[in-house]
Short mmCIF file of N, CA and C in Angstrom, two decimals:
data_model
loop_
_atom_site.label_atom_id
_atom_site.label_comp_id
_atom_site.label_asym_id
_atom_site.label_seq_id
_atom_site.Cartn_x
_atom_site.Cartn_y
_atom_site.Cartn_z
N ILE A 24 94.63 99.66 71.86
CA ILE A 24 94.64 100.50 70.67
C ILE A 24 93.38 100.28 69.86
N ILE A 25 92.92 99.06 69.81
CA ILE A 25 91.69 98.76 69.07
C ILE A 25 90.52 99.50 69.71
N LEU A 26 90.47 99.52 71.02
CA LEU A 26 89.40 100.22 71.73
C LEU A 26 89.44 101.71 71.40
N GLU A 27 90.63 102.27 71.37
CA GLU A 27 90.77 103.69 71.04
C GLU A 27 90.26 103.98 69.63
N GLU A 28 90.58 103.11 68.70
CA GLU A 28 90.10 103.27 67.32
C GLU A 28 88.58 103.20 67.26
N GLN A 29 88.01 102.31 68.04
CA GLN A 29 86.55 102.18 68.06
C GLN A 29 85.91 103.43 68.65
N ILE A 30 86.51 103.98 69.69
CA ILE A 30 85.97 105.19 70.32
C ILE A 30 86.06 106.36 69.34
N GLN A 31 87.14 106.44 68.58
CA GLN A 31 87.31 107.53 67.61
C GLN A 31 86.26 107.47 66.50
N GLN A 32 85.73 106.31 66.24
CA GLN A 32 84.72 106.16 65.19
C GLN A 32 83.33 106.57 65.67
N LEU A 33 83.17 106.70 66.98
CA LEU A 33 81.87 107.12 67.52
C LEU A 33 81.71 108.63 67.38
N PRO A 34 80.47 109.10 67.40
CA PRO A 34 80.24 110.55 67.30
C PRO A 34 80.89 111.29 68.47
N GLU A 35 81.66 112.34 68.16
CA GLU A 35 82.41 113.06 69.19
C GLU A 35 81.51 113.80 70.16
N GLU A 36 80.36 114.25 69.73
CA GLU A 36 79.48 115.02 70.60
C GLU A 36 78.66 114.14 71.54
N ASP A 37 78.64 112.87 71.30
CA ASP A 37 77.86 111.95 72.12
C ASP A 37 78.46 111.88 73.53
N GLU A 38 77.60 112.00 74.54
CA GLU A 38 78.04 111.99 75.94
C GLU A 38 78.73 110.69 76.31
N GLU A 39 78.21 109.59 75.84
CA GLU A 39 78.82 108.29 76.15
C GLU A 39 80.22 108.20 75.54
N THR A 40 80.40 108.76 74.37
CA THR A 40 81.71 108.77 73.73
C THR A 40 82.69 109.58 74.57
N LYS A 41 82.24 110.72 75.07
CA LYS A 41 83.10 111.56 75.91
C LYS A 41 83.48 110.84 77.20
N VAL A 42 82.51 110.14 77.78
CA VAL A 42 82.78 109.39 79.01
C VAL A 42 83.78 108.27 78.74
N LEU A 43 83.58 107.54 77.65
CA LEU A 43 84.50 106.46 77.29
C LEU A 43 85.91 106.98 77.02
N ALA A 44 86.01 108.11 76.33
CA ALA A 44 87.32 108.70 76.03
C ALA A 44 88.01 109.13 77.32
N ALA A 45 87.25 109.70 78.25
CA ALA A 45 87.83 110.12 79.53
C ALA A 45 88.29 108.91 80.34
N GLN A 46 87.49 107.86 80.32
CA GLN A 46 87.87 106.64 81.04
C GLN A 46 89.14 106.03 80.45
N LEU A 47 89.23 106.04 79.14
CA LEU A 47 90.42 105.51 78.47
C LEU A 47 91.66 106.33 78.85
N GLN A 48 91.52 107.64 78.89
CA GLN A 48 92.64 108.50 79.30
C GLN A 48 93.05 108.20 80.74
N GLN A 49 92.08 107.98 81.61
CA GLN A 49 92.38 107.67 83.02
C GLN A 49 93.10 106.33 83.14
N ILE A 50 92.65 105.37 82.37
CA ILE A 50 93.30 104.05 82.38
C ILE A 50 94.75 104.17 81.93
N ARG A 51 94.98 104.96 80.88
CA ARG A 51 96.36 105.17 80.41
C ARG A 51 97.21 105.84 81.49
N ALA A 52 96.66 106.86 82.13
CA ALA A 52 97.41 107.57 83.17
C ALA A 52 97.73 106.64 84.33
N ASP A 53 96.75 105.83 84.74
CA ASP A 53 96.98 104.88 85.83
C ASP A 53 98.05 103.86 85.45
N LYS A 54 98.01 103.41 84.21
CA LYS A 54 99.00 102.43 83.75
C LYS A 54 100.40 103.03 83.77
N GLN A 55 100.54 104.26 83.29
CA GLN A 55 101.85 104.91 83.30
C GLN A 55 102.36 105.10 84.72
N LYS A 56 101.47 105.49 85.61
CA LYS A 56 101.86 105.69 87.00
C LYS A 56 102.33 104.36 87.61
N ARG A 57 101.56 103.31 87.38
CA ARG A 57 101.91 101.99 87.90
C ARG A 57 103.25 101.52 87.34
N GLU A 58 103.46 101.71 86.05
CA GLU A 58 104.72 101.32 85.43
C GLU A 58 105.89 102.11 86.01
N GLY A 59 105.67 103.39 86.31
CA GLY A 59 106.70 104.21 86.93
C GLY A 59 107.04 103.72 88.32
N VAL A 60 106.01 103.38 89.09
CA VAL A 60 106.23 102.85 90.44
C VAL A 60 106.97 101.52 90.35
N GLU A 61 106.55 100.67 89.44
CA GLU A 61 107.19 99.36 89.28
C GLU A 61 108.67 99.52 88.92
N LYS A 62 108.97 100.41 88.00
CA LYS A 62 110.36 100.62 87.59
C LYS A 62 111.19 101.13 88.76
N SER A 63 110.66 102.08 89.49
CA SER A 63 111.36 102.65 90.64
C SER A 63 111.62 101.58 91.70
N LEU A 64 110.62 100.78 92.00
CA LEU A 64 110.78 99.73 93.01
C LEU A 64 111.77 98.67 92.56
N LYS A 65 111.75 98.32 91.29
CA LYS A 65 112.71 97.33 90.78
C LYS A 65 114.13 97.86 90.88
N GLU A 66 114.32 99.14 90.60
CA GLU A 66 115.66 99.73 90.71
C GLU A 66 116.13 99.74 92.17
N LYS A 67 115.24 100.14 93.08
CA LYS A 67 115.60 100.14 94.50
C LYS A 67 115.93 98.73 94.97
N LEU A 68 115.10 97.78 94.57
CA LEU A 68 115.32 96.39 94.97
C LEU A 68 116.65 95.87 94.44
N ALA A 69 116.95 96.18 93.20
CA ALA A 69 118.22 95.72 92.61
C ALA A 69 119.41 96.28 93.39
N LYS A 70 119.35 97.55 93.78
CA LYS A 70 120.45 98.15 94.55
C LYS A 70 120.60 97.48 95.91
N ILE A 71 119.48 97.22 96.56
CA ILE A 71 119.53 96.60 97.88
C ILE A 71 120.05 95.17 97.78
N LEU A 72 119.57 94.43 96.79
CA LEU A 72 120.03 93.05 96.64
C LEU A 72 121.51 93.00 96.26
N GLN A 73 121.98 94.00 95.54
CA GLN A 73 123.41 94.09 95.24
C GLN A 73 124.19 94.29 96.54
N ARG A 74 123.66 95.12 97.42
CA ARG A 74 124.32 95.35 98.71
C ARG A 74 124.30 94.07 99.55
N VAL A 75 123.20 93.31 99.50
CA VAL A 75 123.14 92.03 100.21
C VAL A 75 124.26 91.12 99.71
N ASP A 76 124.45 91.08 98.40
CA ASP A 76 125.52 90.25 97.83
C ASP A 76 126.89 90.71 98.33
N GLU A 77 127.09 92.03 98.39
CA GLU A 77 128.38 92.56 98.84
C GLU A 77 128.65 92.20 100.31
N VAL A 78 127.64 92.39 101.15
CA VAL A 78 127.80 92.06 102.57
C VAL A 78 128.01 90.56 102.73
N ASP A 79 127.26 89.79 101.98
CA ASP A 79 127.39 88.33 102.03
C ASP A 79 128.82 87.91 101.66
N ALA A 80 129.36 88.51 100.63
CA ALA A 80 130.73 88.18 100.21
C ALA A 80 131.74 88.53 101.30
N THR A 81 131.46 89.59 102.05
CA THR A 81 132.35 90.00 103.13
C THR A 81 132.31 89.04 104.30
N VAL A 82 131.11 88.59 104.66
CA VAL A 82 130.97 87.75 105.86
C VAL A 82 131.08 86.26 105.55
N GLU A 83 130.99 85.90 104.29
CA GLU A 83 130.98 84.48 103.93
C GLU A 83 132.16 83.70 104.50
N PRO A 84 133.37 84.23 104.45
CA PRO A 84 134.48 83.46 105.02
C PRO A 84 134.38 83.31 106.54
N LEU A 85 133.56 84.15 107.18
CA LEU A 85 133.48 84.14 108.63
C LEU A 85 132.42 83.21 109.19
N ILE A 86 131.48 82.86 108.38
CA ILE A 86 130.36 82.07 108.90
C ILE A 86 130.23 80.75 108.16
N GLU A 87 129.94 79.75 108.94
CA GLU A 87 129.61 78.45 108.36
C GLU A 87 128.11 78.44 108.33
N SER A 88 127.53 78.34 107.16
CA SER A 88 126.10 78.56 107.09
C SER A 88 125.44 77.71 106.01
N THR A 89 124.23 77.31 106.27
CA THR A 89 123.45 76.61 105.26
C THR A 89 122.98 77.58 104.19
N VAL A 90 123.12 78.87 104.44
CA VAL A 90 122.74 79.86 103.44
C VAL A 90 123.54 79.62 102.17
N ARG A 91 124.80 79.27 102.29
CA ARG A 91 125.65 79.04 101.12
C ARG A 91 125.09 77.91 100.27
N SER A 92 124.73 76.81 100.89
CA SER A 92 124.25 75.67 100.11
C SER A 92 122.93 75.97 99.42
N LYS A 93 122.14 76.84 99.99
CA LYS A 93 120.87 77.19 99.37
C LYS A 93 121.05 78.15 98.20
N HIS A 94 122.16 78.85 98.17
CA HIS A 94 122.32 79.90 97.16
C HIS A 94 123.56 79.72 96.32
N LYS A 95 123.88 78.50 95.98
CA LYS A 95 124.90 78.12 95.02
C LYS A 95 126.30 78.63 95.30
N LYS A 96 126.54 79.19 96.47
CA LYS A 96 127.88 79.67 96.77
C LYS A 96 128.62 78.59 97.52
N LYS A 97 129.73 78.19 96.97
CA LYS A 97 130.57 77.20 97.63
C LYS A 97 131.95 77.80 97.78
N ARG A 98 132.58 77.48 98.84
CA ARG A 98 133.91 78.01 99.08
C ARG A 98 134.88 77.39 98.08
N SER A 99 135.55 78.22 97.38
CA SER A 99 136.52 77.76 96.40
C SER A 99 137.78 77.29 97.10
N LYS A 100 138.40 76.27 96.54
CA LYS A 100 139.65 75.78 97.11
C LYS A 100 140.76 76.81 96.97
N LYS A 101 140.58 77.74 96.05
CA LYS A 101 141.60 78.75 95.80
C LYS A 101 141.48 79.97 96.72
N GLN A 102 140.40 80.06 97.50
CA GLN A 102 140.25 81.21 98.39
C GLN A 102 141.33 81.18 99.46
N PRO A 103 141.90 82.34 99.75
CA PRO A 103 142.94 82.37 100.78
C PRO A 103 142.34 82.11 102.15
N LYS A 104 143.15 81.54 103.03
CA LYS A 104 142.70 81.28 104.38
C LYS A 104 142.53 82.61 105.11
N LEU A 105 141.50 82.70 105.90
CA LEU A 105 141.18 83.90 106.63
C LEU A 105 142.25 84.20 107.67
N THR A 106 142.69 85.46 107.74
CA THR A 106 143.75 85.83 108.68
C THR A 106 143.31 86.91 109.65
N LEU A 107 142.02 87.04 109.89
CA LEU A 107 141.52 88.03 110.83
C LEU A 107 141.56 87.49 112.25
N THR A 108 141.80 88.38 113.19
CA THR A 108 141.73 87.98 114.59
C THR A 108 140.27 87.78 114.96
N THR A 109 140.05 87.16 116.08
CA THR A 109 138.67 86.96 116.55
C THR A 109 137.97 88.30 116.73
N GLU A 110 138.67 89.27 117.26
CA GLU A 110 138.08 90.60 117.46
C GLU A 110 137.71 91.24 116.12
N GLU A 111 138.57 91.09 115.12
CA GLU A 111 138.27 91.63 113.80
C GLU A 111 137.08 90.91 113.17
N GLN A 112 137.01 89.61 113.37
CA GLN A 112 135.87 88.85 112.86
C GLN A 112 134.58 89.34 113.51
N ILE A 113 134.62 89.54 114.80
CA ILE A 113 133.44 90.03 115.53
C ILE A 113 133.04 91.40 115.00
N ASN A 114 134.01 92.27 114.75
CA ASN A 114 133.71 93.60 114.23
C ASN A 114 133.05 93.53 112.85
N VAL A 115 133.56 92.66 111.99
CA VAL A 115 132.97 92.50 110.66
C VAL A 115 131.53 92.00 110.77
N LEU A 116 131.32 91.00 111.62
CA LEU A 116 129.97 90.45 111.80
C LEU A 116 129.04 91.47 112.43
N THR A 117 129.54 92.24 113.40
CA THR A 117 128.73 93.28 114.03
C THR A 117 128.30 94.32 113.00
N ASP A 118 129.23 94.75 112.17
CA ASP A 118 128.90 95.72 111.13
C ASP A 118 127.85 95.16 110.17
N ALA A 119 127.99 93.90 109.82
CA ALA A 119 127.03 93.27 108.91
C ALA A 119 125.65 93.18 109.55
N VAL A 120 125.61 92.75 110.81
CA VAL A 120 124.32 92.65 111.51
C VAL A 120 123.66 94.02 111.58
N ASN A 121 124.45 95.03 111.93
CA ASN A 121 123.91 96.39 112.01
C ASN A 121 123.38 96.86 110.66
N GLU A 122 124.11 96.58 109.61
CA GLU A 122 123.65 97.00 108.29
C GLU A 122 122.35 96.30 107.90
N PHE A 123 122.27 95.00 108.18
CA PHE A 123 121.03 94.29 107.88
C PHE A 123 119.87 94.82 108.71
N ASP A 124 120.09 94.97 110.02
CA ASP A 124 119.00 95.38 110.91
C ASP A 124 118.58 96.83 110.73
N ARG A 125 119.53 97.70 110.45
CA ARG A 125 119.22 99.14 110.38
C ARG A 125 118.89 99.62 108.97
N ASP A 126 119.48 98.98 107.97
CA ASP A 126 119.32 99.49 106.60
C ASP A 126 118.61 98.51 105.67
N ILE A 127 119.22 97.37 105.45
CA ILE A 127 118.76 96.47 104.38
C ILE A 127 117.36 95.92 104.64
N LEU A 128 117.15 95.31 105.80
CA LEU A 128 115.84 94.70 106.07
C LEU A 128 114.72 95.75 106.13
N PRO A 129 114.93 96.91 106.78
CA PRO A 129 113.87 97.93 106.75
C PRO A 129 113.57 98.43 105.33
N GLN A 130 114.61 98.59 104.50
CA GLN A 130 114.37 99.03 103.13
C GLN A 130 113.59 97.97 102.34
N LEU A 131 113.91 96.71 102.56
CA LEU A 131 113.14 95.65 101.90
C LEU A 131 111.69 95.66 102.37
N GLY A 132 111.47 95.95 103.65
CA GLY A 132 110.11 96.07 104.17
C GLY A 132 109.36 97.23 103.53
N ASP A 133 110.05 98.36 103.36
CA ASP A 133 109.43 99.52 102.70
C ASP A 133 109.06 99.20 101.25
N ILE A 134 109.96 98.53 100.56
CA ILE A 134 109.67 98.16 99.17
C ILE A 134 108.47 97.21 99.12
N SER A 135 108.40 96.30 100.08
CA SER A 135 107.27 95.37 100.13
C SER A 135 105.96 96.13 100.32
N GLU A 136 105.95 97.08 101.25
CA GLU A 136 104.74 97.88 101.49
C GLU A 136 104.36 98.68 100.25
N GLN A 137 105.34 99.32 99.63
CA GLN A 137 105.07 100.13 98.44
C GLN A 137 104.57 99.27 97.29
N SER A 138 105.11 98.07 97.16
CA SER A 138 104.66 97.20 96.07
C SER A 138 103.23 96.73 96.31
N GLN A 139 102.88 96.51 97.57
CA GLN A 139 101.50 96.12 97.88
C GLN A 139 100.54 97.28 97.64
N GLN A 140 100.95 98.48 98.05
CA GLN A 140 100.09 99.65 97.84
C GLN A 140 99.89 99.94 96.36
N GLY A 141 100.96 99.78 95.58
CA GLY A 141 100.87 100.04 94.15
C GLY A 141 100.44 98.84 93.34
N GLU A 142 100.13 97.74 94.05
CA GLU A 142 99.72 96.50 93.40
C GLU A 142 100.73 96.07 92.33
N VAL A 143 102.01 96.12 92.73
CA VAL A 143 103.10 95.76 91.84
C VAL A 143 103.71 94.46 92.34
N GLN A 144 103.83 93.50 91.45
CA GLN A 144 104.45 92.23 91.80
C GLN A 144 105.94 92.29 91.51
N LEU A 145 106.75 92.05 92.53
CA LEU A 145 108.21 92.00 92.36
C LEU A 145 108.64 90.57 92.67
N SER A 146 108.93 89.83 91.63
CA SER A 146 109.19 88.40 91.79
C SER A 146 110.39 88.10 92.69
N SER A 147 111.39 88.93 92.71
CA SER A 147 112.59 88.64 93.50
C SER A 147 112.53 89.20 94.92
N LEU A 148 111.47 89.90 95.26
CA LEU A 148 111.40 90.54 96.57
C LEU A 148 111.37 89.54 97.71
N LEU A 149 110.48 88.58 97.65
CA LEU A 149 110.35 87.62 98.75
C LEU A 149 111.63 86.81 98.93
N ALA A 150 112.16 86.30 97.84
CA ALA A 150 113.40 85.51 97.93
C ALA A 150 114.55 86.37 98.44
N GLY A 151 114.63 87.60 97.98
CA GLY A 151 115.69 88.50 98.44
C GLY A 151 115.57 88.82 99.91
N ARG A 152 114.35 89.03 100.35
CA ARG A 152 114.12 89.34 101.76
C ARG A 152 114.47 88.14 102.64
N GLU A 153 114.07 86.95 102.21
CA GLU A 153 114.39 85.73 102.97
C GLU A 153 115.89 85.51 103.02
N ARG A 154 116.56 85.72 101.90
CA ARG A 154 118.01 85.54 101.85
C ARG A 154 118.71 86.53 102.78
N ALA A 155 118.28 87.79 102.74
CA ALA A 155 118.88 88.81 103.61
C ALA A 155 118.69 88.43 105.07
N GLN A 156 117.50 87.95 105.42
CA GLN A 156 117.23 87.56 106.81
C GLN A 156 118.09 86.36 107.20
N GLU A 157 118.24 85.40 106.30
CA GLU A 157 119.08 84.22 106.59
C GLU A 157 120.54 84.62 106.82
N ILE A 158 121.05 85.52 105.99
CA ILE A 158 122.43 85.95 106.15
C ILE A 158 122.59 86.73 107.45
N ALA A 159 121.62 87.60 107.76
CA ALA A 159 121.67 88.35 109.01
C ALA A 159 121.66 87.39 110.20
N ASP A 160 120.80 86.38 110.15
CA ASP A 160 120.74 85.40 111.23
C ASP A 160 122.05 84.62 111.35
N ALA A 161 122.63 84.25 110.21
CA ALA A 161 123.91 83.53 110.22
C ALA A 161 125.01 84.40 110.83
N CYS A 162 124.98 85.69 110.54
CA CYS A 162 125.96 86.61 111.13
C CYS A 162 125.78 86.69 112.64
N LYS A 163 124.53 86.69 113.08
CA LYS A 163 124.27 86.75 114.52
C LYS A 163 124.77 85.49 115.21
N VAL A 164 124.57 84.35 114.58
CA VAL A 164 125.08 83.10 115.14
C VAL A 164 126.60 83.17 115.21
N GLY A 165 127.23 83.64 114.15
CA GLY A 165 128.67 83.80 114.13
C GLY A 165 129.14 84.79 115.18
N PHE A 166 128.40 85.86 115.34
CA PHE A 166 128.74 86.90 116.31
C PHE A 166 128.72 86.36 117.73
N PHE A 167 127.77 85.50 118.02
CA PHE A 167 127.65 84.98 119.38
C PHE A 167 128.61 83.82 119.65
N GLY A 168 129.54 83.60 118.75
CA GLY A 168 130.64 82.69 119.02
C GLY A 168 130.44 81.25 118.66
N HIS A 169 129.32 80.93 118.08
CA HIS A 169 129.07 79.53 117.78
C HIS A 169 129.74 79.06 116.50
N ARG A 170 129.96 79.98 115.57
CA ARG A 170 130.48 79.55 114.28
C ARG A 170 131.59 80.45 113.75
N ILE A 171 132.19 81.24 114.57
CA ILE A 171 133.28 82.09 114.09
C ILE A 171 134.45 81.19 113.76
N SER A 172 135.02 81.42 112.60
CA SER A 172 136.15 80.58 112.19
C SER A 172 137.38 80.90 113.03
N PRO A 173 138.25 79.92 113.23
CA PRO A 173 139.44 80.15 114.06
C PRO A 173 140.43 81.07 113.36
N ASN A 174 141.28 81.72 114.18
CA ASN A 174 142.27 82.66 113.63
C ASN A 174 143.16 82.00 112.64
#
């Protein structure tokens, strides 16, 4: 704002003043565009990370994973014992793996690319992407029979 006030005090007909005013307008437009991109990416990221939490809550009873210890989730003593058959457990894990591989991880990759192109820093992107990959990997381990909980 101080720069704008200084430019307004310069002679309006001066070519340098016109150039400075145009540059200032361009800087403002670029800033607004960047802020719009940042807001959009943050909203997309928040939705995807919410979905990661939802899928994680669904598969958490099915997998024994170090992901829980890294992300403050501990199994409550009050949680009911799982009553799914092995086939149902496999179906839940398969659905989760498919969602991570087909939807969540590619969307996180797209957001990463867009943030790099727009030079936007998203502090939770890397951690969210790593967490999603860890949960997907834990589901795959569970799917292949190594950690599926008993009926």
